[in-house]
XYZ file of N, CA and C in Angstrom:
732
model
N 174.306 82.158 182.004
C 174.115 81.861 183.423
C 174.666 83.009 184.255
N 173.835 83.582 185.108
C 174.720 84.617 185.956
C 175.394 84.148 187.247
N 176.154 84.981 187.728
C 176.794 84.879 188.814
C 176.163 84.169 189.520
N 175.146 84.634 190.069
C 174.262 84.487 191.491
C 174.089 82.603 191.661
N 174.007 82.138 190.388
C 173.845 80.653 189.909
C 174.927 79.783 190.394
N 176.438 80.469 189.850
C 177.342 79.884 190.271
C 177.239 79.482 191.851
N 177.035 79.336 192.882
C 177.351 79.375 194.108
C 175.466 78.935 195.215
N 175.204 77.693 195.728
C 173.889 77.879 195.859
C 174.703 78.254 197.748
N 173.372 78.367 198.025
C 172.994 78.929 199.379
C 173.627 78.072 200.458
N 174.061 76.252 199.874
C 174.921 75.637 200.691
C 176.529 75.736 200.464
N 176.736 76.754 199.904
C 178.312 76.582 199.596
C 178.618 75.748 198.384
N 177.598 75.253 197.801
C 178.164 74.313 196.690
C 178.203 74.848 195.397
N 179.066 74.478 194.543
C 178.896 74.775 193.100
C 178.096 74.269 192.034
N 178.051 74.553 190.981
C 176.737 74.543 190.125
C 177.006 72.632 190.063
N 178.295 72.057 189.577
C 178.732 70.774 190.049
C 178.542 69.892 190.945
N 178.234 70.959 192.064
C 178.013 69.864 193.184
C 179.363 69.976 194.240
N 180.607 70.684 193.692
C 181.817 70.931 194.446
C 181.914 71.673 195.644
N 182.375 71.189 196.855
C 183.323 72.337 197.406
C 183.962 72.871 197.016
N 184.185 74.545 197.220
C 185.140 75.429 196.117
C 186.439 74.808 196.075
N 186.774 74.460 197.349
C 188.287 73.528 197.087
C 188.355 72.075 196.584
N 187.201 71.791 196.216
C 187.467 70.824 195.583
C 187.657 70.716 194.129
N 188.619 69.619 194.035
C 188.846 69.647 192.475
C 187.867 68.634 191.677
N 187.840 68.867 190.511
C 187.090 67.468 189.880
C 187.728 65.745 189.712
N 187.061 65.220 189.737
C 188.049 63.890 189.590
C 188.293 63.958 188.760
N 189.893 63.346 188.881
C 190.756 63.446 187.790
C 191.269 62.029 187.417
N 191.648 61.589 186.215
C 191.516 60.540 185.464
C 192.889 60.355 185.005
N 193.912 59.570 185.175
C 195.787 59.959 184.665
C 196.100 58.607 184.049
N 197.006 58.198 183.170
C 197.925 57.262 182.912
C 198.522 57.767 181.589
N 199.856 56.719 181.969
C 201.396 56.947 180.758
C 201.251 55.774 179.932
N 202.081 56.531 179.060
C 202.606 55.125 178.051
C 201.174 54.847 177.022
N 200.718 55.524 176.631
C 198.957 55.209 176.265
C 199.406 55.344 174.467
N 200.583 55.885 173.974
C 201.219 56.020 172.580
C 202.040 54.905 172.244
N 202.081 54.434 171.740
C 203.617 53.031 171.471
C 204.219 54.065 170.280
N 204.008 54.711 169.303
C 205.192 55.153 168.581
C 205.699 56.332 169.056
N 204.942 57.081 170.299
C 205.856 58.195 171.272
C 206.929 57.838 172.081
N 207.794 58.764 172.586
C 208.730 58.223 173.372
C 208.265 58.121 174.531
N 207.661 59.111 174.993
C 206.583 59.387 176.138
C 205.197 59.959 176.136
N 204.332 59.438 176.719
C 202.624 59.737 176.430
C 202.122 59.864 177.727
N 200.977 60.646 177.529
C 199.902 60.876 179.219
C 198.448 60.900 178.515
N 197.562 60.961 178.865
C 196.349 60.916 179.166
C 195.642 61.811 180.119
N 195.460 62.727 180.250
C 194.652 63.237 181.341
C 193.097 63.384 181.203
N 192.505 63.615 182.746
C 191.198 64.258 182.591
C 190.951 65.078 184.047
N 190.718 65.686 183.442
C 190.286 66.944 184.521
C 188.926 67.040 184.427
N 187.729 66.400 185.137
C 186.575 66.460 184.934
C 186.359 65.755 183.149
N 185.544 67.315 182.802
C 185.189 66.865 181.413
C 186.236 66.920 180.102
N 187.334 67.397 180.919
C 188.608 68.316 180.252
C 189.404 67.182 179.608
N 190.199 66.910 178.679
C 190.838 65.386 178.272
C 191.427 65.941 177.473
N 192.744 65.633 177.915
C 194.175 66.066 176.993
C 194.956 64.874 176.612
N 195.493 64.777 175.734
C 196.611 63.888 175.263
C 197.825 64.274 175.017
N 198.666 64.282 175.606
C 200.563 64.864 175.713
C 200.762 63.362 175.038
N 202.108 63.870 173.687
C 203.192 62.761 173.916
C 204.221 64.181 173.300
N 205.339 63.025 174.119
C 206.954 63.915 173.401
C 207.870 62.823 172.729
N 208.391 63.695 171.704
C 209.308 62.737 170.998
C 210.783 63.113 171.187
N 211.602 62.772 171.675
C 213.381 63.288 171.502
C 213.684 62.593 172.729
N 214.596 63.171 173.352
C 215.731 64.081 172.697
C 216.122 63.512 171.216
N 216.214 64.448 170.251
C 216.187 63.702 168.369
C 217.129 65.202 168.225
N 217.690 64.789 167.062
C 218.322 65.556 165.984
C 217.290 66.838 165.648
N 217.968 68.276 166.285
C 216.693 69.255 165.737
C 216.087 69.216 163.744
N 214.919 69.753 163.621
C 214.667 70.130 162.489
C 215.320 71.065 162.021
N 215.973 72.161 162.613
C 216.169 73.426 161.658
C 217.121 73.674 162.536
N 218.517 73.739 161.796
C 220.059 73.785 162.140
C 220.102 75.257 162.730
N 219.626 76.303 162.319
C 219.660 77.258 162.604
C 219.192 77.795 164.030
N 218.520 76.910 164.842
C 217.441 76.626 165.784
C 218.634 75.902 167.274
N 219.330 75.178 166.697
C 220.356 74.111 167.532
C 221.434 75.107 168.614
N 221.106 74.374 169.391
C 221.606 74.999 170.460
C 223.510 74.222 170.968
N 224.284 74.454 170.842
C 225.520 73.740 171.107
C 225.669 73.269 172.552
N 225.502 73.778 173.327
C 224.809 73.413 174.988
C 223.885 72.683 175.553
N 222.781 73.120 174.661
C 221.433 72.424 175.510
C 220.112 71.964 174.693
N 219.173 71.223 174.775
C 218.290 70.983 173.807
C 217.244 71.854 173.793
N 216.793 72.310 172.867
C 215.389 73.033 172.939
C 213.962 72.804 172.612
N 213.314 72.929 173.336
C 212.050 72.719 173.494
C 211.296 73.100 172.346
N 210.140 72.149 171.601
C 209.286 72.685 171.073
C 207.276 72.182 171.428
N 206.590 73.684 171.329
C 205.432 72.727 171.807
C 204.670 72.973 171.226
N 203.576 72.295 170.224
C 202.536 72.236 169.511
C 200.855 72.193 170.039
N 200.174 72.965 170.054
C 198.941 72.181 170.709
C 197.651 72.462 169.819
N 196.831 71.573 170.044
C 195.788 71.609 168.759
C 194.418 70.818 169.522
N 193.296 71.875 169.112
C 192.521 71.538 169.925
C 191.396 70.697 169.163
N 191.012 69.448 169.262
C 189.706 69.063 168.250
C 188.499 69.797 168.265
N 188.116 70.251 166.649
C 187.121 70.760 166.666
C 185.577 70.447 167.471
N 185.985 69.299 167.610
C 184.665 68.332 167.993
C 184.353 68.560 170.284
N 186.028 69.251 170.019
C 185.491 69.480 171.592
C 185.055 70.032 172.899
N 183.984 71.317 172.078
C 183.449 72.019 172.645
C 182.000 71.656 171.938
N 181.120 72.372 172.270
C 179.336 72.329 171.793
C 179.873 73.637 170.609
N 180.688 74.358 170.269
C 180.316 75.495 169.468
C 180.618 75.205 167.638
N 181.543 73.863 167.480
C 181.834 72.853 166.534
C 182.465 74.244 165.545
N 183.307 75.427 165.794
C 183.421 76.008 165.395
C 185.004 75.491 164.334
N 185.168 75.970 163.341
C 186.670 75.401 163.050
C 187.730 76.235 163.281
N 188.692 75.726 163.870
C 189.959 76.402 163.716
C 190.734 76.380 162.950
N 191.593 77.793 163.174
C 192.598 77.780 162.505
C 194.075 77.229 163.226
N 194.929 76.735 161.978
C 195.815 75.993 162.733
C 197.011 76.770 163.554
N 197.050 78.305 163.281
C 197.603 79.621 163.329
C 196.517 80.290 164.477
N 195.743 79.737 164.919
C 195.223 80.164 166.327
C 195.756 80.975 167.283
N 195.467 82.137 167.759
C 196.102 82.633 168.270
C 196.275 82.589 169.768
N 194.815 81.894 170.067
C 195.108 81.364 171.463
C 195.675 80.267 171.668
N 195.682 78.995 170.663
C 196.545 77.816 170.618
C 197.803 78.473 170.819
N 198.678 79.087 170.012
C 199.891 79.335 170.018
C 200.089 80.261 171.064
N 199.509 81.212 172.058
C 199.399 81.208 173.273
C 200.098 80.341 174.318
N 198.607 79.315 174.043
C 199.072 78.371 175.454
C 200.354 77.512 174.832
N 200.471 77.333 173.945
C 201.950 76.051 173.464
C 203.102 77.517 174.322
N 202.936 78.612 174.167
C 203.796 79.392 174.490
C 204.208 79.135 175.984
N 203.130 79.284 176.393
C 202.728 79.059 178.417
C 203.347 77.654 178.747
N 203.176 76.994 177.936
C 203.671 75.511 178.259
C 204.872 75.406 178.245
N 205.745 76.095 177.060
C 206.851 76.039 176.662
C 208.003 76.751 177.986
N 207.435 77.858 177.973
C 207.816 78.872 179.385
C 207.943 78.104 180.635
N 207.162 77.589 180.636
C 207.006 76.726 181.916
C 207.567 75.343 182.640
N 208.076 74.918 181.315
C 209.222 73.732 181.277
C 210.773 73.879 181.146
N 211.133 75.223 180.122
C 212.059 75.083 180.150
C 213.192 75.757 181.279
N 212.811 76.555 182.638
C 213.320 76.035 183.394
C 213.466 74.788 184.568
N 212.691 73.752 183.820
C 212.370 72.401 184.670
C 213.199 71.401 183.985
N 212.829 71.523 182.816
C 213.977 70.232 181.950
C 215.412 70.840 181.977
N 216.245 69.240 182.661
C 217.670 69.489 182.802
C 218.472 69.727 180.952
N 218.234 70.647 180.278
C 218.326 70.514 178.680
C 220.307 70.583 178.578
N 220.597 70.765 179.365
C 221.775 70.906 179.224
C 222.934 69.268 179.453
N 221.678 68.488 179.664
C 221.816 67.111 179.542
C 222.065 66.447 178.385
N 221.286 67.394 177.321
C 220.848 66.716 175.392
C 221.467 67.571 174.725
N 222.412 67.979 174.622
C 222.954 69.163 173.815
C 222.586 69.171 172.256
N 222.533 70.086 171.292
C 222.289 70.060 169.803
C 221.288 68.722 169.827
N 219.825 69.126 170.611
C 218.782 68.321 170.142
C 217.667 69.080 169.929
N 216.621 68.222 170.429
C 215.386 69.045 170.573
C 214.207 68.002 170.762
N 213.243 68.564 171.627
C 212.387 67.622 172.542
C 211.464 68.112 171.941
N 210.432 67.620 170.943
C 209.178 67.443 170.997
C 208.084 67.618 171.972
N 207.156 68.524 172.125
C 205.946 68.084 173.124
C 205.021 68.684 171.885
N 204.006 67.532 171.861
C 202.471 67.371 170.568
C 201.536 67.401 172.216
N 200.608 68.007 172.023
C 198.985 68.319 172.985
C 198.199 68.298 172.335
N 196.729 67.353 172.637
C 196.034 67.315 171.727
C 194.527 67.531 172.800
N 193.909 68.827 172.851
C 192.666 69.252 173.188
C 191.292 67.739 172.468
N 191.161 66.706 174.064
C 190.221 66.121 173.106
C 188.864 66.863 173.459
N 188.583 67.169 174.894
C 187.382 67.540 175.271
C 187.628 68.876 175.993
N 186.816 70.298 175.430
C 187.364 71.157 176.496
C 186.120 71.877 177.875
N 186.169 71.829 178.851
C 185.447 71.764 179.951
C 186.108 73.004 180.982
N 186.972 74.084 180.557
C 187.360 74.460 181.508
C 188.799 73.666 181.947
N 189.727 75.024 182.322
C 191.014 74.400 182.897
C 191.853 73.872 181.939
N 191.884 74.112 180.410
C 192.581 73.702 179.515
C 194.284 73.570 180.007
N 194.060 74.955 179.984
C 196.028 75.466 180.361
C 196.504 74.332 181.715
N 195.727 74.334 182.531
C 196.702 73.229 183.503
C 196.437 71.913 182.668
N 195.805 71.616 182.543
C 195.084 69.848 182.019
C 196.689 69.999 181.123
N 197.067 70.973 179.911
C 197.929 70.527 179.259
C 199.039 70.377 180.362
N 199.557 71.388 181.093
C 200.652 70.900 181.786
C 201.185 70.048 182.638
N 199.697 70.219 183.501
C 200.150 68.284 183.800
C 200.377 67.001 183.146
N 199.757 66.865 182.257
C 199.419 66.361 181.057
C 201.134 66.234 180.346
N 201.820 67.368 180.278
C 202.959 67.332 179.894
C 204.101 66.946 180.651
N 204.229 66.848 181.924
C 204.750 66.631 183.199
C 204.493 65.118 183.106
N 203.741 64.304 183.091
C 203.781 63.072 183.089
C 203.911 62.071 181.983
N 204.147 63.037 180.696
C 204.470 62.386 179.077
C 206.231 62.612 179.218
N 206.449 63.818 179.525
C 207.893 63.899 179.627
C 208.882 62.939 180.949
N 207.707 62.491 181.755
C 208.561 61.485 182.307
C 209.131 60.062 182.445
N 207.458 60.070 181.178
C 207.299 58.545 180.727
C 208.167 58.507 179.413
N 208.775 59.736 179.107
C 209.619 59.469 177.652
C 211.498 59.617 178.633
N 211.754 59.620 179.695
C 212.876 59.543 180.788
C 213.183 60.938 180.404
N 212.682 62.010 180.471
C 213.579 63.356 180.214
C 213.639 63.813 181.400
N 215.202 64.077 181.667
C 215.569 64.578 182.896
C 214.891 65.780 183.626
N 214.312 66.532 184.698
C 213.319 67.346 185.382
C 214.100 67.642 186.261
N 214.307 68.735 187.124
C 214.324 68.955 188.725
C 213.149 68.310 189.667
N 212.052 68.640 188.705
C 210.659 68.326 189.964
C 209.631 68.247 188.984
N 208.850 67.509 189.521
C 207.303 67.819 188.464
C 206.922 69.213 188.683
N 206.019 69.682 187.754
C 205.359 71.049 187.461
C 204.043 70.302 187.798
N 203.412 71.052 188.542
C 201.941 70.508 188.656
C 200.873 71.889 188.717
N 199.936 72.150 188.247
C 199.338 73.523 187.673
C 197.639 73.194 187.923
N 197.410 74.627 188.297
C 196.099 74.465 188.872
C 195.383 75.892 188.535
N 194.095 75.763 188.764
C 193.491 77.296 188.322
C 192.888 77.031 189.361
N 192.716 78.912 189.711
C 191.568 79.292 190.665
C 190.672 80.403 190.510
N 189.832 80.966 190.945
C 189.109 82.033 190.536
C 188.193 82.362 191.458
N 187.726 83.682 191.284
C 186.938 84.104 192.611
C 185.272 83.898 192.168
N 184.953 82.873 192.559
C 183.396 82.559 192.173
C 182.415 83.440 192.990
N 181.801 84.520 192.936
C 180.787 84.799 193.783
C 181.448 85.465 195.220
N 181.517 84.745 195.849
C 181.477 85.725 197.145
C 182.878 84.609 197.849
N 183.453 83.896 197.031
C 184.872 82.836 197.656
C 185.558 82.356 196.531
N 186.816 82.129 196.929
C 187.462 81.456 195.782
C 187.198 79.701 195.949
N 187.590 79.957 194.593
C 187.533 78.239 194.044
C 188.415 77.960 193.356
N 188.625 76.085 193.192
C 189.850 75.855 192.270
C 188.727 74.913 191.593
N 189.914 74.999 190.154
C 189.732 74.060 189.012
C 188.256 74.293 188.567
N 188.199 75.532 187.835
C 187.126 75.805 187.531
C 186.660 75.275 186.040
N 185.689 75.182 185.848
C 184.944 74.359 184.908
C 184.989 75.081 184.132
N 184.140 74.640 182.493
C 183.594 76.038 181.853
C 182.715 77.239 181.996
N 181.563 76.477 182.530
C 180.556 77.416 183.130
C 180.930 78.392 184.253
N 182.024 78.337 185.037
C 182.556 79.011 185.569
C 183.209 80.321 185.029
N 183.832 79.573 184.661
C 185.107 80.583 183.341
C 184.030 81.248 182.525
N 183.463 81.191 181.842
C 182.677 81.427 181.287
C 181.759 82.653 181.765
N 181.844 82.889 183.182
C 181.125 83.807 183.604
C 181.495 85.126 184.451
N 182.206 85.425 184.012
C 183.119 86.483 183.946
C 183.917 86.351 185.534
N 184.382 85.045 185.755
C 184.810 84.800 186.683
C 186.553 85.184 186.716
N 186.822 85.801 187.257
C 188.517 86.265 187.969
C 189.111 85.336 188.007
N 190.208 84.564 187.453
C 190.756 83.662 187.576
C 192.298 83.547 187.346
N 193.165 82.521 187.669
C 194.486 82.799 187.490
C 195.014 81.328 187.446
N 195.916 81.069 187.133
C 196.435 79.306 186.471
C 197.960 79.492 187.141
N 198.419 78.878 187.808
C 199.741 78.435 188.567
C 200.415 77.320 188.347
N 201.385 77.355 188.015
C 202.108 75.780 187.607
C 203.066 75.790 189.127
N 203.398 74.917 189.974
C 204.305 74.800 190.721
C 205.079 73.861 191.024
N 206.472 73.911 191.502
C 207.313 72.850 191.888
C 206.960 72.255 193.340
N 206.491 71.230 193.355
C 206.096 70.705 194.896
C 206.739 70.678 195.642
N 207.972 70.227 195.079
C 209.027 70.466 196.196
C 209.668 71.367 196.803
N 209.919 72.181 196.345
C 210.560 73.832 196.623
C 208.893 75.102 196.669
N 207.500 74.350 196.412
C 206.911 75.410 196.438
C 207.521 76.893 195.232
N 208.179 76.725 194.643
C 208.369 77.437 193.805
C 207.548 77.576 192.363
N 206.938 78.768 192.115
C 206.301 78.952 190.906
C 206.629 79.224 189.533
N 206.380 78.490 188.746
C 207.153 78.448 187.421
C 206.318 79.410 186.313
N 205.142 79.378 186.577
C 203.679 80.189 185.696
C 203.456 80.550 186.566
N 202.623 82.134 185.960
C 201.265 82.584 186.545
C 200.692 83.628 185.355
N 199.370 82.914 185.380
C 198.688 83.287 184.360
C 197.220 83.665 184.391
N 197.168 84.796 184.148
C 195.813 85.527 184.286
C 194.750 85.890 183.159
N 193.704 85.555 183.440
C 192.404 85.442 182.575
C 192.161 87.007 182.687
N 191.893 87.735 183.715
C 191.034 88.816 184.103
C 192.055 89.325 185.252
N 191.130 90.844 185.394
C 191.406 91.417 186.403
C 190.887 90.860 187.555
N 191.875 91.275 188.903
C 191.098 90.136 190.407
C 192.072 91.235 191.159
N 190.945 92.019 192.243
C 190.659 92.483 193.110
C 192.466 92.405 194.357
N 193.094 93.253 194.538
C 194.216 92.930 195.050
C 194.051 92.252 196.602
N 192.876 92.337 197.180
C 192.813 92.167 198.570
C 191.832 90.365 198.329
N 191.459 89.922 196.998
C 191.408 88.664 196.801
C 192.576 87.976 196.240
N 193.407 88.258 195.650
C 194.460 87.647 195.100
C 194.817 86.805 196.005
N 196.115 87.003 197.158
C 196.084 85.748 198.060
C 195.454 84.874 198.297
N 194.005 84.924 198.618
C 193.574 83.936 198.505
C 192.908 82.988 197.264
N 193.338 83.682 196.471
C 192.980 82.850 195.260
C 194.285 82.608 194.805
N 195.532 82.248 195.097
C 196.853 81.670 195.155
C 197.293 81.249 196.115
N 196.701 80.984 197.016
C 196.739 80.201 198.257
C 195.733 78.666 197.849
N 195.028 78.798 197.331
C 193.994 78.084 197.261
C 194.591 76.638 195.676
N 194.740 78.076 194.584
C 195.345 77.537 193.696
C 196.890 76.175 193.747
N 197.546 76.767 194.878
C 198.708 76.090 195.649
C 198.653 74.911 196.253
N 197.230 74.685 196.856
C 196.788 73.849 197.368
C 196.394 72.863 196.597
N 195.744 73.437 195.779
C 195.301 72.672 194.146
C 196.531 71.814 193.711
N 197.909 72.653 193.453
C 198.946 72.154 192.672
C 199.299 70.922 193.749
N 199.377 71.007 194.798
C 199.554 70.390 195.210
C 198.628 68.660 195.673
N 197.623 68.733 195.532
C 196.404 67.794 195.318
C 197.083 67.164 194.466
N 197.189 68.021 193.204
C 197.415 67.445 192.197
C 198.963 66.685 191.730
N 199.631 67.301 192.401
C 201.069 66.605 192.266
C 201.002 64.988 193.072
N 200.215 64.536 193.909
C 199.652 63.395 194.788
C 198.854 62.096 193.728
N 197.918 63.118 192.726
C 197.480 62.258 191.331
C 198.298 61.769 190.859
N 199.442 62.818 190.255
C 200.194 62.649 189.053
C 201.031 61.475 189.874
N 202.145 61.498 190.721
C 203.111 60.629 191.305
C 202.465 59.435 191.649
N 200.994 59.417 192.132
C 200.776 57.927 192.038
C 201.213 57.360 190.661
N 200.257 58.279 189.536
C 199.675 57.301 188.683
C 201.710 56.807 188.220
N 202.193 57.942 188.259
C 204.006 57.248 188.072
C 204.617 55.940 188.567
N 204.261 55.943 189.379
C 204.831 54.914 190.788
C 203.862 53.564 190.628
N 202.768 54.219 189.949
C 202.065 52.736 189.759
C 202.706 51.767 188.298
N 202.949 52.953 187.448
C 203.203 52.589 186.418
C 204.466 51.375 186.199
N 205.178 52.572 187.210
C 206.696 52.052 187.324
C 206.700 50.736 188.084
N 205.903 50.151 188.834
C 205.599 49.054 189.503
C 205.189 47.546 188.828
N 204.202 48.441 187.923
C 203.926 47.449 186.643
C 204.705 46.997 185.903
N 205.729 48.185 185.896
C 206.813 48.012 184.233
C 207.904 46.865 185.433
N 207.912 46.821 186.632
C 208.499 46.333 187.550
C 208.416 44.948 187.356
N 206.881 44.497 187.810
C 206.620 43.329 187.757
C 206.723 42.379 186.662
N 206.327 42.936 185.167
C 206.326 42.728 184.310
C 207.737 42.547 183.974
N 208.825 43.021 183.979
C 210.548 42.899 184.222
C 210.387 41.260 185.055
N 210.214 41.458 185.964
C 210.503 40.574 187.259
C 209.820 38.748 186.185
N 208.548 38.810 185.276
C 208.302 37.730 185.270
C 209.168 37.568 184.111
C-alpha cells in the first residue's frame, strides 16, 4: 500500500480515524486466577495479555538484590497472530527487545525498594498483532501490576505516533507502520507529565518531531482515562461484592 493511500482527501485514515484518534480500546483485570495480577488489553486489533507473579523469592541467588526487588520481563508473541504464520524463535531478537523496553520503563515506576531480595515477574503474551505492540504491552503491564497491589508512583501509560502523509497521527495500526511511516512510542507519567520511554522506529524529520510528541502525549494521556476507569470500576466491584 503506498503512502498516498494512507490519508484520503477528507483527513481520514485508511480506518476511518481522525489522526488523533485512537482505536477503541478494550481493558479489564483480574482475567488470571493463578496470577497475582492480570490485564487484558486491546488496542484495536492489537490484544495483549500481562500477568505478574511476586513479589516471590528470586530464581537465581546471584541475581538478588539486598535492597530492592528486581524486575523480570518475558514476552512471547503467538504465532497465530499475524497473517504471516511465520514461527518464532523463542530467542527473538525483537521479543527480547521489547521485554527490554518494558523492563526500562518500569523500573523507575515500581517502588522496588519496598520488596527487598525478591523479584516480580511480568509474562506478556502477543495474542493478536495489529500495530502498536510496544504500548498495548505497557499498558497492558501497568494495569496487571496493579491488580497484583505492586507499589507504583503513577501509572505509565504509552502511546505511538507517527507522521502519516502530510500530519501526524496516533496509535498507528499495522498498515500504517508498515509503510514506511516515522514513528515513535512514549510511555508517560500522567501525573508529573514526565517521560519514562522514548522509542523510535525510524528516522523523523526534526521540524516534525514536536508534533509528533505532542500528539503522542495526548494519546498517553486518553489513555491513562481508559486504564483508571477500567481500575476504579474494578475496585468498585471487588467493593460491592465485600459489602454483600
Amino acid at each position: 500500500m503506498s503512502r498516498a493511500e494512507l490519508l484520503s482527501p477528507e483527513g481520514l485514515r485508511i480506518d476511518g480515524r481522525r489522526p488523533a484518534e485512537l482505536r477503541k480500546i478494550t481493558s479489564t483485570t483480574c482475567v488470571l486466577s493463578q496470577a497475582d495480577g492480570s490485564a487484558y488489553l486491546e488496542h484495536g486489533n492489537t490484544k495483549v495479555l500481562a500477568a505478574v507473579y511476586g513479589p516471590r523469592e528470586a530464581r537465581h541467588r546471584a541475581l538478588v538484590l539486598h535492597d530492592r526487588a528486581i524486575l523480570n520481563v518475558e514476552l512471547n508473541v503467538a504465532p497465530f497472530s499475524t497473517g504471516e504464520r511465520r514461527r518464532r524463535s523463542k530467542n527473538d531478537k525483537r521479543l527480547l527487545e521489547m521485554a527490554s523496553f518494558v523492563k526500562q520503563t518500569f523500573e523507575p515506576v515500581v517502588i522496588a525498594t519496598l520488596y527487598p531480595r525478591s523479584q516480580i515477574d511480568i509474562y506478556l503474551q502477543v495474542i493478536q498483532h495489529d500495530g502498536g505492540t510496544l504500548q498495548a504491552c505497557i499498558n497492558a503491564t501497568t494495569m496487571a501490576l496493579i491488580d497484583a497491589g505492586i507499589a507504583m508512583t503513577d501509572y505509565v501509560c504509552a502511546c505511538t505516533a507517527g507522521w502519516v502523509e502530510r500530519e501526524a497521527a496516533i496509535d498507528l495500526n499495522y498498515i500504517e507502520e508498515s509503510s514506511d511511516t516515522s514513528e515513535v512510542t512514549i510511555a508517560m507519567l500522567p501525573k508529573s507529565s514526565k517521560i519514562t520511554l522514548t522509542q523510535m522506529e525510524s528516522r523523523l524529520h526534526v521540524d516534525k518531531l514536536e508534533e509528533v510528541f505532542r500528539l503522542a502525549g495526548e494519546g498517553c494521556k486518553q489513555m491513562y482515562e481508559v486504564m483508571d476507569k477500567t481500575i476504579r470500576d474494578r475496585a468498585e466491584d471487588l467493593a460491592r461484592k465485600m459489602a454483600v
